[in-house]
Structures are given as C-alpha cells and as structure tokens.
Coordinates of C-alpha atoms and ligand atoms in Angstrom, one line a residue:
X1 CA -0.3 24.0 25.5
X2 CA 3.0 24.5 22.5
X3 CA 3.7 21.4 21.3
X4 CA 7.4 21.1 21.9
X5 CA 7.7 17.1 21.9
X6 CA 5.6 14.9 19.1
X7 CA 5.4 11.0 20.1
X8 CA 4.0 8.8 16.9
X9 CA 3.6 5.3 17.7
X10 CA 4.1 2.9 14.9
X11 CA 7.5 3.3 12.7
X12 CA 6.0 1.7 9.5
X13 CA 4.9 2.9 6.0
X14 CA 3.3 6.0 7.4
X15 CA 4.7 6.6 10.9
X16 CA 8.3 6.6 9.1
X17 CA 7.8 9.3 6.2
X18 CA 5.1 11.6 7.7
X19 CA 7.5 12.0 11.2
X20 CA 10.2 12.7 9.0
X21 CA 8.7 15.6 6.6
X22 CA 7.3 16.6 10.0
X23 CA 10.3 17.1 11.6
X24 CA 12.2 18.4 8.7
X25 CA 9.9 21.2 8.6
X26 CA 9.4 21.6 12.6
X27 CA 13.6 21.8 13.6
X28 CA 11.7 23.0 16.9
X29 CA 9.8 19.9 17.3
X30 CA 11.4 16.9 18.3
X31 CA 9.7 13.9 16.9
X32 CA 10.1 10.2 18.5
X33 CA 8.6 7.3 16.4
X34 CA 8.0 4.7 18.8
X35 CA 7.6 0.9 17.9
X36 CA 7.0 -2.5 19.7
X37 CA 9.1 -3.9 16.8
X38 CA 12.9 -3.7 18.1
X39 CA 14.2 -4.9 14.8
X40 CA 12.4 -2.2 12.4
X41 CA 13.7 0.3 15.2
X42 CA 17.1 -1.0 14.5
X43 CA 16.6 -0.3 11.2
X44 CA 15.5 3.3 11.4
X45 CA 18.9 3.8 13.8
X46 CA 21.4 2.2 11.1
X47 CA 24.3 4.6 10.0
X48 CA 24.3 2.6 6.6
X49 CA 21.1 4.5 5.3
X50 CA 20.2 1.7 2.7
X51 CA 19.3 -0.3 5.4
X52 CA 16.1 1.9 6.6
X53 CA 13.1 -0.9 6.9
X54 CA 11.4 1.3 4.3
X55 CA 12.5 2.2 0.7
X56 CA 10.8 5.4 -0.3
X57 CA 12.6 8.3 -3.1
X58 CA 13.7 10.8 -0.9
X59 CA 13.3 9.2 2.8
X60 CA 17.1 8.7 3.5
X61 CA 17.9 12.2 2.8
X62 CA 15.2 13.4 4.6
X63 CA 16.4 11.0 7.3
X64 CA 19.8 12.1 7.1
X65 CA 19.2 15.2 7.9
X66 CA 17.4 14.9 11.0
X67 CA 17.8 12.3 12.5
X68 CA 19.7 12.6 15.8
X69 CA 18.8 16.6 15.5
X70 CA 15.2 16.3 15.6
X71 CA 14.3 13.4 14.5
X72 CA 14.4 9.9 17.1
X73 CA 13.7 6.4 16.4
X74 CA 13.1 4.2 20.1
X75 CA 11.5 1.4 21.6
X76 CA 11.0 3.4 24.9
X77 CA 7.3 3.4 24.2
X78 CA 6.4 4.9 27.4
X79 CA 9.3 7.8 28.0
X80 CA 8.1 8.9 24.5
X81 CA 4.4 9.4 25.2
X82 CA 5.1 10.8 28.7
X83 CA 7.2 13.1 27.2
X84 CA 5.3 14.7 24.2
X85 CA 2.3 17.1 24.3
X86 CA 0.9 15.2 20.7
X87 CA 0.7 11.7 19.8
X88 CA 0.4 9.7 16.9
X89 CA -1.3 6.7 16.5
X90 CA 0.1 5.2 13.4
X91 CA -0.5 1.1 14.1
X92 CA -1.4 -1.4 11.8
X93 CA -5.0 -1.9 11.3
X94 CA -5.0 -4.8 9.4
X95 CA -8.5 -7.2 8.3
X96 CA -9.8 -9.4 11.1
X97 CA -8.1 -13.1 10.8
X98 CA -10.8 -14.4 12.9
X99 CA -14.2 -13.9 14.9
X100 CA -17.3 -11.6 14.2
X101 CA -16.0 -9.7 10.8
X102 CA -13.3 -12.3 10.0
X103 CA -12.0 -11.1 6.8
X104 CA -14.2 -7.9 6.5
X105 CA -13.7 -5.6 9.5
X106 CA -10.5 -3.9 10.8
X107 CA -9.0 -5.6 13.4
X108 CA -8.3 -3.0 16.2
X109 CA -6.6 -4.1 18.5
X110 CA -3.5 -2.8 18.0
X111 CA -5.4 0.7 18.0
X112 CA -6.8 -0.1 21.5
X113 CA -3.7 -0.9 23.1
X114 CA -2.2 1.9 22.1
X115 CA -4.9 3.7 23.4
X116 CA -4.2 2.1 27.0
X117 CA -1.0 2.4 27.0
X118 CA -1.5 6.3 26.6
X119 CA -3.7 5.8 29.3
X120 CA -1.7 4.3 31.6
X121 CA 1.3 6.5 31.1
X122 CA 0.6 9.9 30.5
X123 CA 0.5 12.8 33.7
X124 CA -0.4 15.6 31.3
X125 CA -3.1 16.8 29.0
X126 CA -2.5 14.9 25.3
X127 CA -3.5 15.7 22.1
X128 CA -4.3 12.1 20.6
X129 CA -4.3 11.9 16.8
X130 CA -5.3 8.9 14.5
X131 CA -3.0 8.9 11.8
X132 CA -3.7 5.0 10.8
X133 CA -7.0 4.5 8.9
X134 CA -9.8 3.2 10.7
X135 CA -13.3 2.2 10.4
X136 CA -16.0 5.5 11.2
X137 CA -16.7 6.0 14.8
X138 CA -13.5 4.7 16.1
X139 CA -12.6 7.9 17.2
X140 CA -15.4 7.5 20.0
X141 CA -13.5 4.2 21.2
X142 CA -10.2 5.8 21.4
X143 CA -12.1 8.9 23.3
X144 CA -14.0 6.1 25.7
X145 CA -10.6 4.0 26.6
X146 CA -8.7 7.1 28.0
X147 CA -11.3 9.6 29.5
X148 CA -12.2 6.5 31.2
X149 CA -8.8 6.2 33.3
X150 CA -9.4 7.9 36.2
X151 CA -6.0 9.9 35.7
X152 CA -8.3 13.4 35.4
X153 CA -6.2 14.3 32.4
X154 CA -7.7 15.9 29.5
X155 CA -7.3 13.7 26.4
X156 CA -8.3 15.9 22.4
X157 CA -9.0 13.0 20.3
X158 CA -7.9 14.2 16.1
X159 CA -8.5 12.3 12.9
X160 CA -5.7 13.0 10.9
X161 CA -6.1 10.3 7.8
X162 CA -2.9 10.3 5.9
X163 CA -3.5 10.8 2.1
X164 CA 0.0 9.6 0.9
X165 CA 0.7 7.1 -1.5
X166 CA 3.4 4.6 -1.5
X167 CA 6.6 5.2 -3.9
X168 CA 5.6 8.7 -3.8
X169 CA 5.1 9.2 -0.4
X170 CA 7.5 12.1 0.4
X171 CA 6.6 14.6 -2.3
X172 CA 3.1 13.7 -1.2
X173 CA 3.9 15.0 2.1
X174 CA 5.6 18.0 0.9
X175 CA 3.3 19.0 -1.5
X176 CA 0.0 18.0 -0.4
X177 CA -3.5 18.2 -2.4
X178 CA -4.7 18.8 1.4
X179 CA -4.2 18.2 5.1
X180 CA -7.5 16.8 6.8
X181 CA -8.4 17.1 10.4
X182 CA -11.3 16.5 12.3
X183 CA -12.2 17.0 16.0
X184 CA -14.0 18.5 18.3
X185 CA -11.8 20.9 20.1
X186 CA -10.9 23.8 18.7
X187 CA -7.9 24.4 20.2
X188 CA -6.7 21.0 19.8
X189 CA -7.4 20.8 16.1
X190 CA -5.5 24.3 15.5
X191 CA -2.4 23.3 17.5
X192 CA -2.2 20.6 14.7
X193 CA -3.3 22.5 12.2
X194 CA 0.1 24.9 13.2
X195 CA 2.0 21.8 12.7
X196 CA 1.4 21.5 9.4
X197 CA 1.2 25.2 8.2
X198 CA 4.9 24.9 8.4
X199 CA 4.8 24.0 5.6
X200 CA 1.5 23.5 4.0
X201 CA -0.4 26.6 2.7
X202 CA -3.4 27.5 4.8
X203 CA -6.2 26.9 2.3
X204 CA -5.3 23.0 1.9
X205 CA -6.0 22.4 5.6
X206 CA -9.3 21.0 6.6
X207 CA -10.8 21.3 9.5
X208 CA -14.0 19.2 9.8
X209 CA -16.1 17.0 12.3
X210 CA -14.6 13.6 13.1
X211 CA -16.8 11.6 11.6
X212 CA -16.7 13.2 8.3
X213 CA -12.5 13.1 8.4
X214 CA -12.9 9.6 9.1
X215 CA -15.6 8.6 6.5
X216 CA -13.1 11.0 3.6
X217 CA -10.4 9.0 4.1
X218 CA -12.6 5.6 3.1
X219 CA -14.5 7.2 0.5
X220 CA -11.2 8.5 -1.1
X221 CA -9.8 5.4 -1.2
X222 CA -12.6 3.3 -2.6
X223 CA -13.4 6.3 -5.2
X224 CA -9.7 5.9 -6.3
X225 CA -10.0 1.9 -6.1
X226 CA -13.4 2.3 -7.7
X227 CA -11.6 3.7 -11.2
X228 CA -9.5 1.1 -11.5
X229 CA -11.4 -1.8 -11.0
X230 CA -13.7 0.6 -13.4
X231 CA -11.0 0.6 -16.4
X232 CA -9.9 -3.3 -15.3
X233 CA -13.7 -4.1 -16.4
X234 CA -13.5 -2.1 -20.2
X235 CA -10.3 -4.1 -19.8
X236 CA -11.5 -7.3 -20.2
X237 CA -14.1 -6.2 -22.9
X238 CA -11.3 -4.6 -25.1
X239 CA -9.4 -8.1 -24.8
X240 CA -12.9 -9.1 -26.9
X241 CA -13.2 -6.9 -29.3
X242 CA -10.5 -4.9 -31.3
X243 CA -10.7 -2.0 -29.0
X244 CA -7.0 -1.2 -26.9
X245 CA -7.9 -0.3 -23.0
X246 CA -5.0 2.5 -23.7
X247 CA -6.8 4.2 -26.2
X248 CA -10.3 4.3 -24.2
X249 CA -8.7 5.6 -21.1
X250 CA -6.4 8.1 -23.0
X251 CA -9.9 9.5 -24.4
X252 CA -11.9 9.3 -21.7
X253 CA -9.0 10.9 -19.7
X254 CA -9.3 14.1 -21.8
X255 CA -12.7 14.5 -20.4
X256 CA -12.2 17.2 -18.0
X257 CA -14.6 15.4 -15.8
X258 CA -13.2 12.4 -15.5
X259 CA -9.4 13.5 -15.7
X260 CA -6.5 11.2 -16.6
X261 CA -5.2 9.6 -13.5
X262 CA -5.5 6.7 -11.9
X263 CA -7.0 4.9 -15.3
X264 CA -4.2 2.5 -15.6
X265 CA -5.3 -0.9 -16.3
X266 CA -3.2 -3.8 -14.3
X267 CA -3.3 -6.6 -13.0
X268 CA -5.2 -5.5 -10.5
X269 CA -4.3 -2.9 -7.6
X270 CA -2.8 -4.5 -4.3
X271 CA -1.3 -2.7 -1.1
X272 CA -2.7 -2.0 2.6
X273 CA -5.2 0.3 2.0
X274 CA -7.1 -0.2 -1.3
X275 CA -9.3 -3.5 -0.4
X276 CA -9.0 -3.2 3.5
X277 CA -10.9 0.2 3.6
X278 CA -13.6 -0.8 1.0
X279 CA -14.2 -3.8 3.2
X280 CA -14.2 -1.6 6.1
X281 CA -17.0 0.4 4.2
X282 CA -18.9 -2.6 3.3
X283 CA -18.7 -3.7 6.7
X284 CA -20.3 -0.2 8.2
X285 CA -22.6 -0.2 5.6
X286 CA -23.9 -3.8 6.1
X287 CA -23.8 -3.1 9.8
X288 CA -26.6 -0.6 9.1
X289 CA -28.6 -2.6 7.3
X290 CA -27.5 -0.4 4.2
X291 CA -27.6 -4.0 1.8
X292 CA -27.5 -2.0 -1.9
X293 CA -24.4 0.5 -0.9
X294 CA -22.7 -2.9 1.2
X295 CA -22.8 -4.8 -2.7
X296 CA -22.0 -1.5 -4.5
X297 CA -18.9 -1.2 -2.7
X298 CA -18.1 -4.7 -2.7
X299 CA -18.5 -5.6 -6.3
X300 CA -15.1 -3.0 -6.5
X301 CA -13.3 -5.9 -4.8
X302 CA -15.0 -8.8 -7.0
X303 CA -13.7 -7.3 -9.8
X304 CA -10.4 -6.8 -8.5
X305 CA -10.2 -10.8 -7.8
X306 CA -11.6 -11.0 -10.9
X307 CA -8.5 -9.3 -12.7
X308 CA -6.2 -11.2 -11.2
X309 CA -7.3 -14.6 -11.5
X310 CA -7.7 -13.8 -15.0
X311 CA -4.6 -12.8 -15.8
X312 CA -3.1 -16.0 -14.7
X313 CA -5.8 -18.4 -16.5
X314 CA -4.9 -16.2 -19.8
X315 CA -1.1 -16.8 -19.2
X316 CA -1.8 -20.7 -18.6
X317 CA -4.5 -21.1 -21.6
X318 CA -2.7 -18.9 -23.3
X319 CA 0.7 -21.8 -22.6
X320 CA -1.4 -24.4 -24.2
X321 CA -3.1 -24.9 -21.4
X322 CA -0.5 -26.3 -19.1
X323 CA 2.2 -24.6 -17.1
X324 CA 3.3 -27.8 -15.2
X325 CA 7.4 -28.1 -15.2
X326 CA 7.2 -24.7 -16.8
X327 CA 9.6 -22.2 -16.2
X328 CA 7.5 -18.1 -15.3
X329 CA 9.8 -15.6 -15.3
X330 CA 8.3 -12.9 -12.5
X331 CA 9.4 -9.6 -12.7
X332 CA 8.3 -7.6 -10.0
X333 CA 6.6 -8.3 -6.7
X334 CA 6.3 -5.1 -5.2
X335 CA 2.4 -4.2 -5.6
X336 CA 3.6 -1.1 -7.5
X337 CA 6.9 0.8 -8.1
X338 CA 9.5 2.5 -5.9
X339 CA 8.1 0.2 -3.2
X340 CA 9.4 -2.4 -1.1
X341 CA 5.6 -3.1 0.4
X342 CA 4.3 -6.0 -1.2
X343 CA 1.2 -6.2 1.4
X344 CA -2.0 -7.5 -0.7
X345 CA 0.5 -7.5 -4.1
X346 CA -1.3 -9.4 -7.2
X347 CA 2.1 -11.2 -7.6
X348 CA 1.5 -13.1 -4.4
X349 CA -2.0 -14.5 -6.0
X350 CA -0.5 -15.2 -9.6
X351 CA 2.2 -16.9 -8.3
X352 CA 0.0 -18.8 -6.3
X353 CA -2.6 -19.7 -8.8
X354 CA 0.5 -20.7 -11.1
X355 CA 2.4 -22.8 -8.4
X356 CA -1.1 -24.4 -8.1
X357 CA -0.5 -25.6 -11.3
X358 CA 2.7 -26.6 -10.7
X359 CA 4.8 -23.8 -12.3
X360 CA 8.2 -23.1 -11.6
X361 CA 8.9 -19.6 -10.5
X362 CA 11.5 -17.3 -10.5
X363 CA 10.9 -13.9 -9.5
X364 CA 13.2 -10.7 -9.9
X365 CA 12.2 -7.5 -7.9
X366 CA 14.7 -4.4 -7.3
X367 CA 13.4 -3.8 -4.0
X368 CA 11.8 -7.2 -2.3
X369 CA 14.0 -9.9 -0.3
X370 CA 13.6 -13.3 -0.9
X371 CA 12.3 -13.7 2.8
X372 CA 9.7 -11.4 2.0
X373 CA 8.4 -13.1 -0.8
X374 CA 8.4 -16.5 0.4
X375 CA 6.6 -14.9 3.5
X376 CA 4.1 -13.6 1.6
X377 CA 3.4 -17.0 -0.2
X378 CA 3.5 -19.1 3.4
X379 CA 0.9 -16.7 4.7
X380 CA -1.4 -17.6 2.3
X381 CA -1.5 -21.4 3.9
X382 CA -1.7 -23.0 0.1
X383 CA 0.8 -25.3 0.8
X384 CA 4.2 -26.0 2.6
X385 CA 6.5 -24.0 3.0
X386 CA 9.0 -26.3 1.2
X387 CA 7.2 -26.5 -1.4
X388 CA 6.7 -22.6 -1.7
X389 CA 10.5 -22.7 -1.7
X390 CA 11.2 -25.2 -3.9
X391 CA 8.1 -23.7 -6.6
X392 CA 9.5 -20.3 -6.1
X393 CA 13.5 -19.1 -6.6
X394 CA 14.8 -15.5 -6.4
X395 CA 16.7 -14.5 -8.8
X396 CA 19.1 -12.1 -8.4
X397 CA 19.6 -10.2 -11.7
X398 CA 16.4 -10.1 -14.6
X399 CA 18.6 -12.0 -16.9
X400 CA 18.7 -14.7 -14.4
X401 CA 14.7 -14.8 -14.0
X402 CA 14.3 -14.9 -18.2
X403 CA 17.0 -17.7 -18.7
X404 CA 15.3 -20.5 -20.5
X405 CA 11.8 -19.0 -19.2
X406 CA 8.7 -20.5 -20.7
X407 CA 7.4 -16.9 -20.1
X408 CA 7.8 -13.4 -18.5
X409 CA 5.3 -12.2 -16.3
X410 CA 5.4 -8.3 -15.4
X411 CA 3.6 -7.9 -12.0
X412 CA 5.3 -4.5 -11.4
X413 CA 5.6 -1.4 -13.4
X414 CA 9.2 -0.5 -12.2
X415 CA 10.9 1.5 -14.5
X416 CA 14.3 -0.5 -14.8
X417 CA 11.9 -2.8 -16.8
X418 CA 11.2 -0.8 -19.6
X419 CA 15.1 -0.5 -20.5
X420 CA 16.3 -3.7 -20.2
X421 CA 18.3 -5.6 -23.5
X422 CA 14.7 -7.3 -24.9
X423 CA 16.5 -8.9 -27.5
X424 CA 19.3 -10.1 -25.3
X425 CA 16.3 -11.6 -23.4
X426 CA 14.4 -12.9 -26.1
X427 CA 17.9 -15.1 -26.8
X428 CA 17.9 -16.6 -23.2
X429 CA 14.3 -18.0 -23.9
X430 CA 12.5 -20.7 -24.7
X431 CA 10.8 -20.3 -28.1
X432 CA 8.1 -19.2 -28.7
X433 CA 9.2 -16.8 -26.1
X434 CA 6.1 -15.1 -24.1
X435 CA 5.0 -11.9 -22.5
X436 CA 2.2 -11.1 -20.0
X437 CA 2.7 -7.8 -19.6
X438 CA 0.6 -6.6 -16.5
X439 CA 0.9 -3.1 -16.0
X440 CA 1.2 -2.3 -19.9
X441 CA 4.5 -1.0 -20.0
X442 CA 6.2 -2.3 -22.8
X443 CA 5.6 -1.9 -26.7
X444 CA 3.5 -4.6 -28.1
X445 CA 5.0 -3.2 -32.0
X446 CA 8.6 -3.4 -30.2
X447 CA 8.1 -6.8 -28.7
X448 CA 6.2 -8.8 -31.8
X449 CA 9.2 -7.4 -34.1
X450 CA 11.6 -9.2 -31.7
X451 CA 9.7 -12.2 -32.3
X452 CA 7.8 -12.2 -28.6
X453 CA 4.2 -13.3 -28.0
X454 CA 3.1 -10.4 -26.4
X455 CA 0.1 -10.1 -24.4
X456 CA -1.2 -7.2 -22.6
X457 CA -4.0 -5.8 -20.8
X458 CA -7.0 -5.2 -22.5
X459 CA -5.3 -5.4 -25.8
Ligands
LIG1 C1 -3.4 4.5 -1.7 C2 -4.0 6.0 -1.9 O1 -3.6 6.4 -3.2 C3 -3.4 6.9 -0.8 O2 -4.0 8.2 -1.0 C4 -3.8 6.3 0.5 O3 -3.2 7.2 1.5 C5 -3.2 4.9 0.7 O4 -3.8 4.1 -0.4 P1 -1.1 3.3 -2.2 O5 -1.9 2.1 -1.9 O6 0.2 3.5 -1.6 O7 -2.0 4.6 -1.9 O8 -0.9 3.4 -3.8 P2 -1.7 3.8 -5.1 O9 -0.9 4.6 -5.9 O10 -3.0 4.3 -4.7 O11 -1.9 2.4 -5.8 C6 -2.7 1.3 -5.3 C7 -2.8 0.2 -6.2 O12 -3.6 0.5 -7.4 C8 -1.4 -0.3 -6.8 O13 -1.4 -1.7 -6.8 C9 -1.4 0.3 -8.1 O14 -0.5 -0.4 -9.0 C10 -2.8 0.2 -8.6 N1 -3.2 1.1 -9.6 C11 -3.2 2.5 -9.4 C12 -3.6 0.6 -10.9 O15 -3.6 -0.6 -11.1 N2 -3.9 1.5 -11.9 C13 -3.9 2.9 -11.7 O16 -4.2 3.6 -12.6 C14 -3.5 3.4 -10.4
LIG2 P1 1.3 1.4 8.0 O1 1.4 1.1 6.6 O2 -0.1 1.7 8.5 O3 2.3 2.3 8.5 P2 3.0 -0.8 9.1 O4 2.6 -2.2 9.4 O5 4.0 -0.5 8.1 O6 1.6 0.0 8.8 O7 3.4 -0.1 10.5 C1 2.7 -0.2 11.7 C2 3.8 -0.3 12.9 O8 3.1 -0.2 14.1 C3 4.5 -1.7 12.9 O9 5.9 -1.4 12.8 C4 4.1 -2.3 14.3 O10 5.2 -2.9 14.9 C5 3.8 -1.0 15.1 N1 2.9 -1.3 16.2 C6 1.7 -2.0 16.2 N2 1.2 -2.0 17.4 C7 2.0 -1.3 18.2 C8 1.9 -0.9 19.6 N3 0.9 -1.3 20.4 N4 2.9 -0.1 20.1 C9 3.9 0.3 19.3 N5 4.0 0.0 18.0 C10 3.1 -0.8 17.4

C-alpha cells in the first residue's frame, strides 16, 4: 500500500493544524479534512483567510499555501474516506454529560461513529489512526467495530496522540520534541512513520505498543497539569508569607531536574485536554480498583478548582467584600494566549462566581466573540441567559472594558496586555483603582507607583 490520499475526520483544533503541516510537507499527499460541521467547513474554504474557524500563528500561511493544491476542506465524509489509504480520527472526545461516568469518563461516541462510518464505507484495506485523545484500550473498540463488518477488508488500527499545544501549535508540529505511534502492524505503523519523516528526524519517532502510546499521551498531560497545580499550591502559601511564587519557581527552575517550564503560576490552567485526560486517568484507575493512584491524580484537579475559586473570593474580599453593582474589568477569556479556544477557560468560572454575586462584567479578549463568551457562560446553566447577557458586556477595545471599572481582572496572559497606556487606564477608573493580575504579567513596582492596588499570584 503508498499512501497517496490521507482522509482526517474532524476539522477542529487538531485536525486543522496537523493536516496542514502534513500536507505542506507531503505536496504528494493530498489531505481531505472532513467534518459533520458545514459551517466550520465553510470556514476552512473562505478566501478571506481571517475568517479560518481557528486562530493559530502561522495556520493561514500554512493554509495559503496549500490549500486547493494539496490541501481540502469537505463535508463529503464518505468520498473522502473511500478515497484515502490513511484516516484520521480527529473527533471530539469530550467528558460524559450523563450516564455511567457522567462527568469523569470520555464520552465516545463521536469516536464510534466515526468508526462505523469507516466501516460502512470503505472497499479497501485502511490504515485507521487515532489522532484525538482517548481513554487506554480504546484502540481495541475501534479495532472490534470495523473487523467486525463483514466487508473482509483489512483495517491497521494506530495511536497517534498529538502532542501540540494550543497558540503554539504549528511550530509544535514543525519542530517536534517527538512523534508517537503505536500499533501492532509493522507495516502499517512504518507507512505512518514515512509520513512524518518528511519532515521529522528519524530519532524523534516512536514506535511503541498501543497501549503504552495511548497511556503516554495521559500521563504527559497530567505530568504537565501536575506542575502547575504543583506551583498554584506554593502559590497560595507565598500569598501567606513574604515569599513571591516568581522567585521560588525561578530557583527551583534552575534545578536541572526540575527545569524551568511550565512553572507559571495562574489562575489556574483551562483548555480541552488538561482536566478531561486526568479525569480520564482517574476513571481507568478507579475502574481497576487502583483507589490511591484514582485520589493522586484527582487531587491535581481539586487544586486546580481550588485556584480559581480563590482568585475570585480574593478579588471580592479583597473589594470590601462586596462586588454587587460593581463594575470588573475582564481582560482576556481565551484560556491562554494566541488562542481563540476558550474550552474549560478559568474566565468562564470567575465570571461566573462574580456574576453570582452580582458583578457587572465587561470583558475584552483579542481573539474571542461575544457569542462565544456568552455561550460559554449559558452552558454552564447558572442562570438565564438574559441575565448572562445583561451581567456580561463585550467590550470592544481594553479602554472600553477599564472605563470607570471598579477593578481589572487579567484572565489571559496575551501579550497586547503588557503594553497598553497603564496610566491612561488608571485615569478611566474608579479610585482606588484595582488589579488582579492572574497570570502575573505585569510589574507590581510599575503598577503601585501609578497608584494601582495590585494583586498578583502568590505575591
Ligand atoms: C496541552 C499540552 O501542553 C499538549 O501537549 C497537549 O497536546 C494538549 O494539552 P494546551 O492545553 O493547548 O496543551 O496548552 P498548554 O500550554 O499546555 O496550557 C494548558 C493550560 O495550563 C493553560 O490554561 C495555561 O495557561 C496553563 N498553564 C500552563 C499555566 O497556568 N502555567 C504554566 O506554567 C503553563
Ligand atoms: P479538537 O480540539 O480535539 O480538535 P474540536 O472540537 O476542535 O476538537 O474538533 C472536533 C471536530 O470533529 C468538530 O469540528 C466536530 O464537528 C467534528 N466531528 C465530530 N464528530 C464527527 C463525525 N462523526 N464526523 C465528522 N466530524 C465529526
């Protein structure tokens, strides 16, 4: 089998990038990214590339130049996968909403259609390749749903777990610290393996067993969710004592052991992955009867809640103890820069907790609509969604969010932030003018000789 045609199914924050870098670097490829979702196809298709469904440095050039050459965004699910020798399965895998592991386990039934509808379509042999994160073992599912078709068509299942982070996610793909693939079949795993030595040096491609490229791509994630819920912790003690969280982790950083990154403290880290695949752990584990590695992993999460609630009964305490009719200036919503994913963003639970307490919001974010946020908020079922939009306006411009604000609240470390006119803002406010920051990006010196009340993490 040469892989001439690639299908990937699934045209979101994964699916988009990785098909593009793939197909940049594969002009003998052609790549279709297929989607149930006719409107974020739409998207992918528009001429006006600042209107791709995903904002990412670096996509729309990528985009631009191979898209239409190589590159092809369709809802023709079905021509797609009949069509191509590999496919992708890069679906959202979201936390059960309901039944047996409501709220803990992956919901994957968006994985096992996909896996029919492969079944029901294709006429050739298929390589299969998970690309979306999934609990251990699913693998095995996927295998059980299409060699059980009756077609007599030989189906190569792959674990492919994508490593790339959000806001950085195409020179992550160009440059990655590896590739992972597991499987059973030799062949199989080395046609994908060719894929990707197009550009990938051979020594960062692993080839394991499925299980264990499955289980990597959990433990990788709670490991790097694990340090900072870790430094959010010494966080909270440094807000007790006179130590500064920024110091400890700069120090601790130097240890060639521990290393510097990823010891940011925050408000506490959001997107899709982060909490979903520790609950997916906890869930394995506890399905084993594994009870002290279920808590272990869990209390990673419980400290994450932790760090958020916090933060917003600090800003309200901190308010003399009421935020009612107050205007909180928001900035940022995206759960971190050079994003416009806001999926399991802090922001949504601050502003939450502050609307609870009858806050009036008004949120600037480079990246995130106004629909988006307010989605965000509904989905949470606080309250209605009338009130949501009457508790929460967009603001268009920062100096807009800060006008006459009780308070700034930085939920995002976008850089735009750091550069804006402080004093200009410090004018437009209330007095005494406040600053939460959240992600610890401005100068607390800087902002106390302005004449803010600034407060930041673990300082
Ligand atoms: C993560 C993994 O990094 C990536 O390998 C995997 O493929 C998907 O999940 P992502 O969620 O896109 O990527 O972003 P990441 O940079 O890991 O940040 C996750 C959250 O942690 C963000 O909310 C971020 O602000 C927060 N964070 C990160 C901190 O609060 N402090 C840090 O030091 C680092
Ligand atoms: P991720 O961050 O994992 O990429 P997204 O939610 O951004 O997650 O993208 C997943 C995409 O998969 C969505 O655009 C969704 O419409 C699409 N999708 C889900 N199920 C199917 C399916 N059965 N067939 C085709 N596309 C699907």
């Amino acid at each position: 089998m040469t892989i001439k045609n690639i299908c990937c199914i699934g045209a979101g924050y994964v699916g988009g990038p990785t098909m593009a870098v793939i197909a940049k670097n594969n002009p003998n490829i052609k790549v279709t990214i297929v989607d149930i979702n006719a409107e974020r196809i739409a998207a992918w298709n528009d001429p006006d590339l600042n209107n791709l469904p995903i904002y990412e440095p670096g996509l729309a050039d990528i985009v631009a130049e191979t898209r239409g050459e190589n590159l092809f965004f369709s809802t023709a699910i079905d021509a797609a996968i009949d069509e191509s020798e590999m496919i992708f399965i890069s679906v959202n895998t979201p936390t059960k909403t309901y039944g047996k592991g409501k709220g803990m386990a992956a919901d994957l039934k968006y994985i096992e259609l996909c896996a029919r509808n492969i079944a029901d379509v294709a006429k050739t042999d298929k390589i299969v390749v998970e690309k979306s994160t999934l609990p251990v073992r699913t693998a095995e599912a996927i295998k059980s749903i299409l060699h059980n078709t009756g077609n007599a068509i030989n189906f190569h299942i792959l674990s492919n777990p994508e490593f790339l982070a959000e806001g950085t996610a195409v020179s992550d793909l160009l440059n990655p610290d590896r590739v992972l693939i597991g499987g059973e079949n030799e062949d199989a795993i080395a046609q994908l393996a060719n894929v990707y030595a197009a550009w990938v040096p051979e020594d960062k491609i692993l080839k394991t067993n499925l299980w264990s490229s499955e289980l990597s791509k959990l433990t990788a994630n709670a490991f790097l969710a694990q340090r900072v819920s870790s430094i959010n912790a010494i966080s909270e003690l440094c807000e007790h004592t006179e130590a500064n969280v920024n110091e400890v982790a700069k120090a601790i950083g130097m240890d060639s052991r521990i290393g510097p990154k990823f010891l940011n403290a925050s408000i506490g880290f959001g997107g899709s992955c982060f909490q979903k695949d520790i609950l997916n752990l906890v869930y394995i584990a506890k399905s084993y009867n594994l009870t002290e590695v279920a808590d272990y992993w869990e209390q990673v999460i419980i400290m994450n809640d932790h760090q958020k609630r916090r933060f917003s009964d600090r800003l309200i305490k901190t308010l003399y103890n009421t935020v009612s009719g107050k205007k909180i200036a928001m900035l940022g919503w995206a759960f971190k820069k050079d994003t416009n994913d806001t999926r399991e963003s802090a922001a949504i639970y601050v502003a939450d907790h502050l609307l609870n307490e009858q806050a009036e919001l008004s949120v600037y974010d480079p990246k995130v609509s106004k629909l988006k946020m307010q989605s965000d908020l509904n989905y949470l079922n606080t309250r209605s969604e009338s009130e949501n939009e009457t508790g929460l306006q967009t603001a268009h411009t920062p100096y807009e969010a800060v006008k006459e604000a009780h308070a700034i609240a930085i939920m995002t470390e976008w850089d735009e932030f750091k550069s804006y006119d402080w004093k200009a803002i410090y004018k437009e406010m209330k007095k005494p003018a406040f600053i939460f920051d959240g992600r610890n990006i401005l100068d607390k010196k800087e902002m106390n000789a302005i004449g803010f009340e600034y407060y930041a993490i673990g300082q």
